[in-house]
Each structure stands twice: as C-alpha cells, then as structure tokens.
Coordinates of C-alpha atoms and ligand atoms in Angstrom, one line a residue:
M1 CA 0.0 0.0 0.0
S2 CA 1.2 3.5 -0.8
E3 CA 1.6 5.5 2.5
H4 CA 1.2 8.8 0.7
M5 CA -1.9 10.7 1.6
Y6 CA -3.3 12.7 -1.3
E7 CA -5.4 15.8 -0.7
I8 CA -7.7 15.1 -3.6
T9 CA -8.0 12.0 -5.8
V10 CA -10.0 12.4 -8.9
I11 CA -11.5 9.1 -10.2
G12 CA -12.0 9.2 -14.0
G13 CA -9.9 10.8 -16.7
G14 CA -12.6 12.0 -19.0
P15 CA -12.9 15.6 -19.9
V16 CA -14.5 16.6 -16.6
G17 CA -12.0 14.6 -14.4
M18 CA -9.1 16.0 -16.4
F19 CA -10.3 19.6 -15.9
A20 CA -10.9 18.9 -12.2
A21 CA -7.4 17.6 -11.8
F22 CA -6.1 20.7 -13.5
Y23 CA -8.2 23.0 -11.4
A24 CA -6.9 21.2 -8.2
G25 CA -3.4 21.9 -9.4
L26 CA -4.4 25.6 -9.9
R27 CA -5.4 25.6 -6.2
S28 CA -2.0 24.0 -5.4
A29 CA -3.6 20.8 -4.1
D30 CA -1.7 17.5 -3.9
V31 CA -3.8 15.7 -6.5
L32 CA -3.9 12.2 -8.1
L33 CA -5.9 11.4 -11.2
V34 CA -6.9 7.8 -11.7
E35 CA -8.2 6.4 -15.0
S36 CA -9.2 2.8 -15.7
L37 CA -8.4 2.9 -19.5
S38 CA -4.9 3.1 -20.7
E39 CA -5.6 6.6 -22.2
L40 CA -7.1 9.8 -20.8
G41 CA -10.1 11.2 -22.7
G42 CA -13.3 9.5 -21.6
Q43 CA -16.2 9.4 -24.0
T44 CA -14.9 12.4 -25.9
G45 CA -11.5 10.9 -26.6
N46 CA -12.6 7.3 -27.2
L47 CA -16.1 7.4 -28.6
Y48 CA -16.2 10.5 -30.8
P49 CA -12.7 11.9 -31.4
A50 CA -13.6 13.1 -34.9
K51 CA -16.9 14.7 -34.0
L52 CA -17.0 18.5 -33.9
L53 CA -18.3 20.0 -30.7
Y54 CA -20.1 23.3 -30.9
D55 CA -21.5 23.7 -27.3
I56 CA -18.4 24.6 -25.3
G57 CA -18.1 28.2 -24.4
G58 CA -15.3 30.0 -26.3
L59 CA -14.6 27.2 -28.7
P60 CA -16.7 27.7 -31.9
G61 CA -16.2 24.1 -33.2
I62 CA -13.5 21.8 -31.9
S63 CA -13.1 18.1 -32.5
G64 CA -13.3 15.6 -29.5
A65 CA -9.6 14.7 -30.1
Q66 CA -8.5 18.4 -30.1
L67 CA -10.4 19.1 -26.9
I68 CA -8.8 16.2 -25.2
D69 CA -5.3 17.3 -26.5
H70 CA -6.0 20.8 -25.0
L71 CA -7.1 19.3 -21.7
R72 CA -4.0 17.0 -21.6
T73 CA -1.8 20.1 -22.0
Q74 CA -3.8 21.9 -19.4
V75 CA -3.8 19.1 -16.8
T76 CA -0.1 18.4 -17.1
H77 CA 0.7 22.1 -16.4
F78 CA 0.9 21.5 -12.6
H79 CA 2.4 18.0 -12.9
P80 CA -0.3 16.1 -11.0
E81 CA 0.3 12.4 -10.5
I82 CA -1.7 10.5 -13.2
R83 CA -2.3 6.7 -13.0
T84 CA -3.9 5.1 -16.1
A85 CA -4.9 1.5 -16.4
T86 CA -6.0 1.7 -12.8
A87 CA -9.7 1.1 -11.9
V88 CA -11.1 2.0 -8.5
T89 CA -13.2 -0.9 -7.3
A90 CA -14.2 0.2 -3.7
M91 CA -13.9 3.1 -1.3
T92 CA -14.1 3.2 2.5
R93 CA -14.1 6.3 4.7
T94 CA -12.2 5.9 8.0
G95 CA -11.6 8.9 10.3
D96 CA -10.2 11.8 8.4
H97 CA -9.4 10.0 5.1
I98 CA -10.7 7.6 2.5
T99 CA -9.1 4.4 1.3
L100 CA -9.6 3.5 -2.3
T101 CA -9.2 0.0 -3.5
T102 CA -7.9 -0.2 -7.1
T103 CA -6.8 -2.9 -9.5
Q104 CA -3.2 -1.6 -8.7
G105 CA -3.3 -1.5 -4.9
E106 CA -4.7 0.9 -2.4
I107 CA -4.7 4.7 -2.3
L108 CA -5.1 7.0 0.7
T109 CA -6.7 10.3 0.2
R110 CA -8.3 13.1 2.2
T111 CA -11.0 13.7 -0.3
V112 CA -12.3 12.1 -3.5
I113 CA -13.9 13.6 -6.6
I114 CA -15.7 10.9 -8.6
A115 CA -15.9 11.7 -12.4
T116 CA -16.5 8.3 -13.7
G117 CA -19.1 9.4 -16.3
G118 CA -21.1 6.6 -17.8
G119 CA -18.6 4.0 -16.4
A120 CA -17.0 1.4 -18.7
F121 CA -18.5 1.7 -22.2
T122 CA -18.8 -0.5 -25.3
P123 CA -20.5 0.2 -28.6
R124 CA -23.9 -1.4 -29.5
H125 CA -23.1 -4.0 -32.2
L126 CA -24.7 -4.6 -35.6
A127 CA -27.5 -7.2 -35.1
V128 CA -26.4 -9.4 -38.0
D129 CA -23.7 -12.0 -38.2
Y130 CA -20.6 -11.1 -40.2
D131 CA -17.0 -12.3 -40.4
P132 CA -15.4 -11.0 -37.2
A133 CA -12.2 -10.5 -39.2
L134 CA -13.9 -7.5 -40.9
E135 CA -14.2 -5.6 -37.6
G136 CA -11.6 -2.9 -37.3
R137 CA -10.8 -3.2 -41.0
S138 CA -14.0 -2.5 -42.9
V139 CA -16.7 -2.7 -40.2
L140 CA -16.0 0.0 -37.8
Y141 CA -17.5 1.3 -34.5
Y142 CA -15.2 4.3 -34.0
V143 CA -13.8 7.1 -36.2
R144 CA -10.2 7.6 -35.3
D145 CA -9.1 9.7 -38.2
L146 CA -11.3 11.1 -41.0
E147 CA -8.4 10.8 -43.4
D148 CA -8.8 7.0 -43.3
F149 CA -12.0 7.5 -45.4
R150 CA -10.6 9.8 -48.1
G151 CA -11.9 8.9 -51.6
Q152 CA -13.8 5.9 -50.2
A153 CA -17.5 4.8 -50.5
V154 CA -18.7 4.8 -46.9
A155 CA -21.9 3.5 -45.4
I156 CA -23.0 4.7 -42.0
A157 CA -25.6 2.8 -40.0
G158 CA -27.7 4.8 -37.5
G159 CA -29.9 7.9 -37.2
G160 CA -28.7 9.7 -34.1
D161 CA -26.6 12.8 -33.5
S162 CA -23.2 11.2 -34.1
A163 CA -24.3 9.2 -37.2
I164 CA -25.4 12.5 -38.7
D165 CA -22.2 14.2 -37.5
W166 CA -20.0 11.5 -39.1
A167 CA -22.0 11.8 -42.3
L168 CA -21.6 15.6 -42.5
A169 CA -17.9 15.3 -41.6
L170 CA -17.3 12.7 -44.3
V171 CA -19.2 14.3 -47.2
P172 CA -16.3 16.5 -48.2
I173 CA -13.7 13.7 -47.7
A174 CA -15.3 10.5 -48.9
K175 CA -16.2 9.6 -52.5
S176 CA -19.7 8.8 -51.4
V177 CA -21.6 8.7 -48.1
H178 CA -24.7 6.5 -47.5
L179 CA -26.7 6.9 -44.3
I180 CA -28.9 3.9 -43.4
H181 CA -31.6 4.3 -40.8
R182 CA -34.6 2.3 -39.9
R183 CA -36.8 5.4 -39.6
D184 CA -37.5 8.3 -41.9
Q185 CA -36.9 10.7 -39.1
F186 CA -33.4 11.4 -37.8
R187 CA -32.7 12.1 -34.1
G188 CA -30.3 15.1 -34.3
L189 CA -30.1 18.8 -33.9
E190 CA -32.6 20.4 -36.3
S191 CA -29.8 22.4 -38.0
S192 CA -27.7 19.3 -38.5
V193 CA -30.6 17.3 -40.0
A194 CA -31.4 20.2 -42.4
Q195 CA -27.7 20.3 -43.4
L196 CA -27.7 16.5 -43.9
R197 CA -30.8 16.6 -46.1
A198 CA -29.2 19.4 -48.2
S199 CA -25.9 17.5 -48.5
S200 CA -24.8 15.0 -51.1
A201 CA -25.2 12.1 -48.6
Q202 CA -27.5 9.4 -49.9
L203 CA -30.2 8.6 -47.3
H204 CA -31.6 5.0 -47.2
T205 CA -34.7 5.1 -45.0
P206 CA -36.5 3.2 -43.6
F207 CA -33.9 0.5 -44.2
L208 CA -32.0 -2.0 -42.0
I209 CA -28.8 -3.9 -42.8
A210 CA -29.8 -7.5 -43.3
Q211 CA -26.5 -8.9 -44.5
V212 CA -22.8 -8.0 -44.6
D213 CA -20.7 -9.8 -47.2
E214 CA -17.0 -9.4 -48.0
A215 CA -16.5 -8.5 -51.7
G216 CA -12.8 -8.5 -52.3
A217 CA -11.4 -5.6 -50.3
Q218 CA -14.9 -4.1 -50.2
L219 CA -18.3 -4.9 -48.6
D220 CA -21.7 -5.8 -50.1
L221 CA -24.4 -4.5 -47.7
T222 CA -27.9 -6.0 -48.3
L223 CA -30.5 -3.5 -47.1
Q224 CA -34.0 -4.6 -46.2
E225 CA -36.9 -2.1 -46.1
V226 CA -38.6 -1.9 -42.7
R227 CA -42.2 -3.0 -43.0
G228 CA -41.8 -3.5 -46.7
D229 CA -40.4 -5.9 -49.3
A230 CA -37.8 -3.7 -51.0
T231 CA -34.2 -4.8 -50.9
K232 CA -31.0 -3.2 -52.3
V233 CA -27.3 -3.9 -52.2
L234 CA -24.7 -1.2 -51.5
H235 CA -21.1 -1.7 -52.5
V236 CA -18.9 0.2 -50.1
D237 CA -15.3 0.3 -48.8
K238 CA -16.3 0.8 -45.2
L239 CA -19.3 0.5 -42.9
L240 CA -19.4 2.7 -39.8
V241 CA -21.9 1.4 -37.2
N242 CA -23.4 4.0 -34.9
Y243 CA -26.1 2.4 -32.9
G244 CA -25.0 4.1 -29.6
F245 CA -23.1 2.8 -26.7
M246 CA -23.9 0.7 -23.6
S247 CA -22.3 1.7 -20.4
D248 CA -21.8 -0.2 -17.2
N249 CA -22.0 1.7 -14.0
K250 CA -23.1 -1.2 -11.9
Q251 CA -20.2 -0.9 -9.4
L252 CA -21.6 2.5 -8.2
R253 CA -24.1 0.6 -6.2
N254 CA -21.2 -1.0 -4.1
W255 CA -19.7 2.4 -3.2
G256 CA -22.1 3.1 -0.4
L257 CA -23.3 6.4 -1.8
A258 CA -26.9 7.6 -2.2
L259 CA -28.0 7.4 -5.8
D260 CA -30.3 9.5 -7.9
H261 CA -31.5 6.9 -10.4
A262 CA -28.4 5.7 -12.2
A263 CA -26.3 8.7 -11.0
I264 CA -24.6 9.6 -7.7
A265 CA -26.9 12.1 -5.8
V266 CA -25.1 15.4 -5.0
N267 CA -26.1 18.7 -3.5
S268 CA -25.2 22.1 -5.0
Q269 CA -21.7 21.7 -3.5
M270 CA -21.3 18.5 -5.5
Q271 CA -21.1 16.7 -2.1
T272 CA -22.4 13.1 -2.1
S273 CA -24.0 11.4 0.9
V274 CA -20.6 10.6 2.3
P275 CA -18.5 13.6 3.6
G276 CA -15.4 14.3 1.6
I277 CA -16.6 12.4 -1.4
F278 CA -17.8 14.6 -4.3
A279 CA -19.2 13.7 -7.7
I280 CA -19.1 15.7 -11.0
G281 CA -19.7 15.3 -14.7
D282 CA -22.1 12.7 -16.2
V283 CA -22.0 10.5 -13.0
A284 CA -23.4 13.3 -10.8
G285 CA -27.2 13.6 -10.5
Y286 CA -29.3 16.5 -9.2
P287 CA -32.5 18.2 -10.4
G288 CA -32.0 19.8 -13.8
K289 CA -28.7 18.0 -14.5
L290 CA -27.6 18.2 -18.1
K291 CA -25.0 15.6 -19.2
L292 CA -22.8 18.0 -21.1
I293 CA -19.1 18.7 -20.9
A294 CA -19.9 22.4 -20.2
S295 CA -21.9 21.4 -17.2
G296 CA -19.1 19.2 -15.9
F297 CA -16.6 22.0 -16.4
G298 CA -18.7 24.2 -14.1
E299 CA -19.1 21.5 -11.5
A300 CA -15.3 20.7 -11.2
P301 CA -14.2 24.0 -9.6
T302 CA -17.1 23.8 -7.1
A303 CA -16.0 20.3 -6.0
V304 CA -12.3 21.2 -5.8
N305 CA -13.0 24.3 -3.8
E306 CA -15.4 22.5 -1.5
A307 CA -12.9 19.6 -1.0
L308 CA -10.1 22.0 -0.1
G309 CA -12.5 23.9 2.2
L310 CA -13.1 20.7 4.1
I311 CA -9.3 20.0 4.5
Y312 CA -8.3 23.7 5.2
P313 CA -11.4 25.4 6.7
D314 CA -9.3 28.6 7.2
R315 CA -7.8 28.9 3.7
K316 CA -9.3 31.7 1.7
Q317 CA -11.0 30.5 -1.5
A318 CA -9.4 31.8 -4.6
L319 CA -11.8 32.8 -7.3
H320 CA -9.8 33.9 -10.4
S321 CA -7.1 32.0 -12.1
T322 CA -5.0 35.1 -13.0
Q323 CA -3.8 35.3 -9.4
L324 CA -2.4 31.8 -9.5
Y325 CA -1.6 30.7 -13.0
H326 CA 2.2 31.3 -13.5
Ligands
LIG1 C1 -21.6 10.1 -29.2 C2 -21.6 11.2 -28.1 C3 -21.6 12.5 -28.5 C4 -21.6 13.5 -27.5 N1 -21.6 14.8 -27.9 C5 -21.5 15.8 -27.0 C6 -21.4 17.2 -27.4 O1 -21.5 17.5 -28.5 N2 -21.3 18.1 -26.4 C7 -21.3 17.8 -25.0 O2 -21.1 18.7 -24.2 N3 -21.3 16.5 -24.7 C8 -21.4 15.5 -25.6 N4 -21.5 14.2 -25.2 C9 -21.5 13.9 -23.8 C10 -20.1 14.0 -23.2 O3 -19.2 13.2 -23.8 C11 -20.2 13.7 -21.7 O4 -21.0 14.7 -21.1 C12 -18.8 13.8 -21.1 O5 -17.9 12.9 -21.7 C13 -18.8 13.6 -19.6 O6 -17.5 13.6 -19.1 P1 -17.1 12.9 -17.8 O7 -15.6 13.2 -17.7 O8 -18.0 13.2 -16.7 O9 -17.3 11.3 -18.1 P2 -16.6 10.3 -19.3 O10 -16.3 11.1 -20.5 O11 -17.6 9.2 -19.3 O12 -15.3 9.9 -18.6 C14 -15.3 9.0 -17.5 C15 -14.0 8.3 -17.3 O13 -13.9 7.6 -16.1 C16 -13.3 6.4 -16.3 N5 -13.8 5.4 -15.3 C17 -15.0 4.9 -15.2 N6 -15.1 4.1 -14.1 C18 -13.8 4.2 -13.5 C19 -13.3 3.6 -12.3 N7 -14.0 2.8 -11.6 N8 -12.0 3.8 -12.0 C20 -11.2 4.6 -12.8 N9 -11.7 5.2 -13.9 C21 -13.0 5.0 -14.3 C22 -13.8 6.0 -17.7 O14 -12.9 5.0 -18.3 C23 -13.7 7.3 -18.5 O15 -12.5 7.6 -19.1 C24 -21.6 13.2 -26.1 C25 -21.5 11.8 -25.8 C26 -21.6 10.8 -26.7 C27 -21.6 9.4 -26.3

C-alpha cells in the first residue's frame, strides 16, 4: 500500500475529471488522477474523437480529439500524478481519510472527486452475423481519423446525433456517403438534420442492414426495407456502425453512496451522501442536471474548492485564475 496521503483523488480521466485535476493543481492541491483505461479522454477521446463539438463556451467548433489534447496540455501544467490502467473498485471512509481499493493496490486520500461518467462503455453492435475479421478493418465502430476514409465509399448505420455528424464530416472527404436508418426521421439537432438533407449524402430510410458480405477488399451490404419488401445492395469500402453505446455503471451501487436513479446524488456543493466524497460530470445527479461537458466544467471548480474547504477550513477560497496561473 502507498503511504502517501493525497489531498484530492479524482477518479475518472474523461474531460471533466481532467479539468478537475487541472483545477486542483491551480489551487496547489496534492492531486492524483486515476483512470481505468490506458488513455485519458473518456467518452470524448474514445467514442467520438472526430466529432466537432459546438457547445463549449469560447470554442466555436472543436473536435473531440482536439479538446482532449488541450485538456491534456492543461492538466499536465501543474504536474499532477496520473495513474492510467487503474480502476477504482471500492472506497471506504475511515476517520479523516478515504481508502480507495484499485486494481493496482490501495490509495489513501483526504477527499475524492468521482468523475467516472457513464462507467465502462462499449458500442452497441450490428445485429447481423458477419465475419469477425472484418471488424476494425472495414466494419468500424469508432472514427479515429477522418483521413482513413478519403476517396472511399462509406456507409453509416444509425440515425442519431453522431451518425449525422459522421455523415456531415465525411461528405467533403469520402467519394460517397450512404446513411442507413430504420426510420424516416433522424434524431439530431434540427440544424444538423437540415444540413444533412441538403448535403450529397444518400439517405436510405427506412432500411436496415440485413446482411454484410465481403466482396474482395470491399463490402456488399444488403439492405431490407422496414415493414416493406424492397431490398437493395450497397457496394462500399467501409461500414461505420453507430447504434449508440452501452455503459456499465453497476459498481456504483457498491460504493455506499446515495444514488439518484443511475447517477450519484449530489447537492449544490457536488457533495455526495458521504462527507469528503464529491461527484461531478455525467456521473453526478441533481434536479435539472444536463449531461454536457460544459456542465461538468462548471461542477469541477465547485467540487475542488469544497474539498479544499473541508481540509483547510481557514484557507481563503481563490476565485480567479489570473492570481495563480504562472
Ligand atoms: C456520441 C456522443 C456525442 C456527444 N456529444 C457531446 C457534445 O456535442 N457536447 C457535449 O457537451 N457532450 C457531448 N456528449 C456527452 C459528453 O461526452 C459527456 O457529457 C462527457 O464525456 C462527460 O464527461 P465525464 O468526464 O463526466 O465522463 P466520461 O467522459 O464518461 O469519462 C469518465 C472516465 O472515467 C473512467 N472510469 C469509469 N469508471 C472508472 C473507475 N472505476 N476507475 C477509474 N476510472 C474510471 C472511464 O474510463 C472514463 O475515461 C456526447 C456523448 C456521446 C456518447
């Protein structure tokens, strides 16, 4: 067991946990950031790195990957300790500190900020059998780099926000873009849907993918009309599946914290039901909660300042970064 006692341990290296760890450094706290995956970035870095985000103040359009790069630069400014590939499995409050049990041993800390988001996540898979060897090659669940699709015929399965975002991002890069959705209506921002309908993307609705066959280096996708008899075959280089993601937050129930549905219940100080343990970002629940990066960025300074206020009740709370950021 490490004998070191951290002042603040942030659990979860998604955008909100990264910003909290940075802000803790800004307040000169002895902070540790723990992330279960081998890379920081959370949903933003792993699930939609190529998507452009438009709803973060001061950033009029930034990709998920760029945002995580900026956060990485920001969080390392104060050299916090960062442990990746380390998952927290249990936490116990004893006296004036908390013991975290992790897959890499125990951690002692005065306070904890939980920023575990949706927990461990996996993409929802295509509901048809296909050769598993195609996965990662021509059947894809993530977009790592838009350039991988330059000049190619690309089919996208799905009708939600990120399927539309992928289609719009690929139209100027790919040779052709086909969007396959089981309904005629798309679930996306009205402005994005209007842009999609005005674009050169070919919309196949209401259709489902019934069969995926390898055709040399390409794919033959057999589409079946929903509640109809029509079928068609698309010949494409790549299929991007975007049926959403499943997340597993079951372990939250074992952490002895009061829950608000599937989230950790917090008050306006981001304090959970256990003193010294705070929650922010997607994992935190309170009336009116919005699961947005911008909301989590607001919750992080509150949690950090409250945590330090608990450890040092007499320390004056700093409000503006210009006084501290050298
Ligand atoms: C497809 C898609 C598009 C989106 N688009 C937008 C958008 O345009 N604008 C917007 O504001 N939001 C968007 N969101 C939502 C946004 O991604 C989330 O609000 C944001 O990621 C929440 O950040 P977080 O740090 O709280 O959690 P996450 O990003 O979920 O990060 C949590 C991290 O904690 C780690 N973790 C989990 N459990 C443990 C554990 N036990 N121990 C250690 N580490 C652990 C996880 O591995 C993960 O890295 C989108 C989400 C999706 C899925």
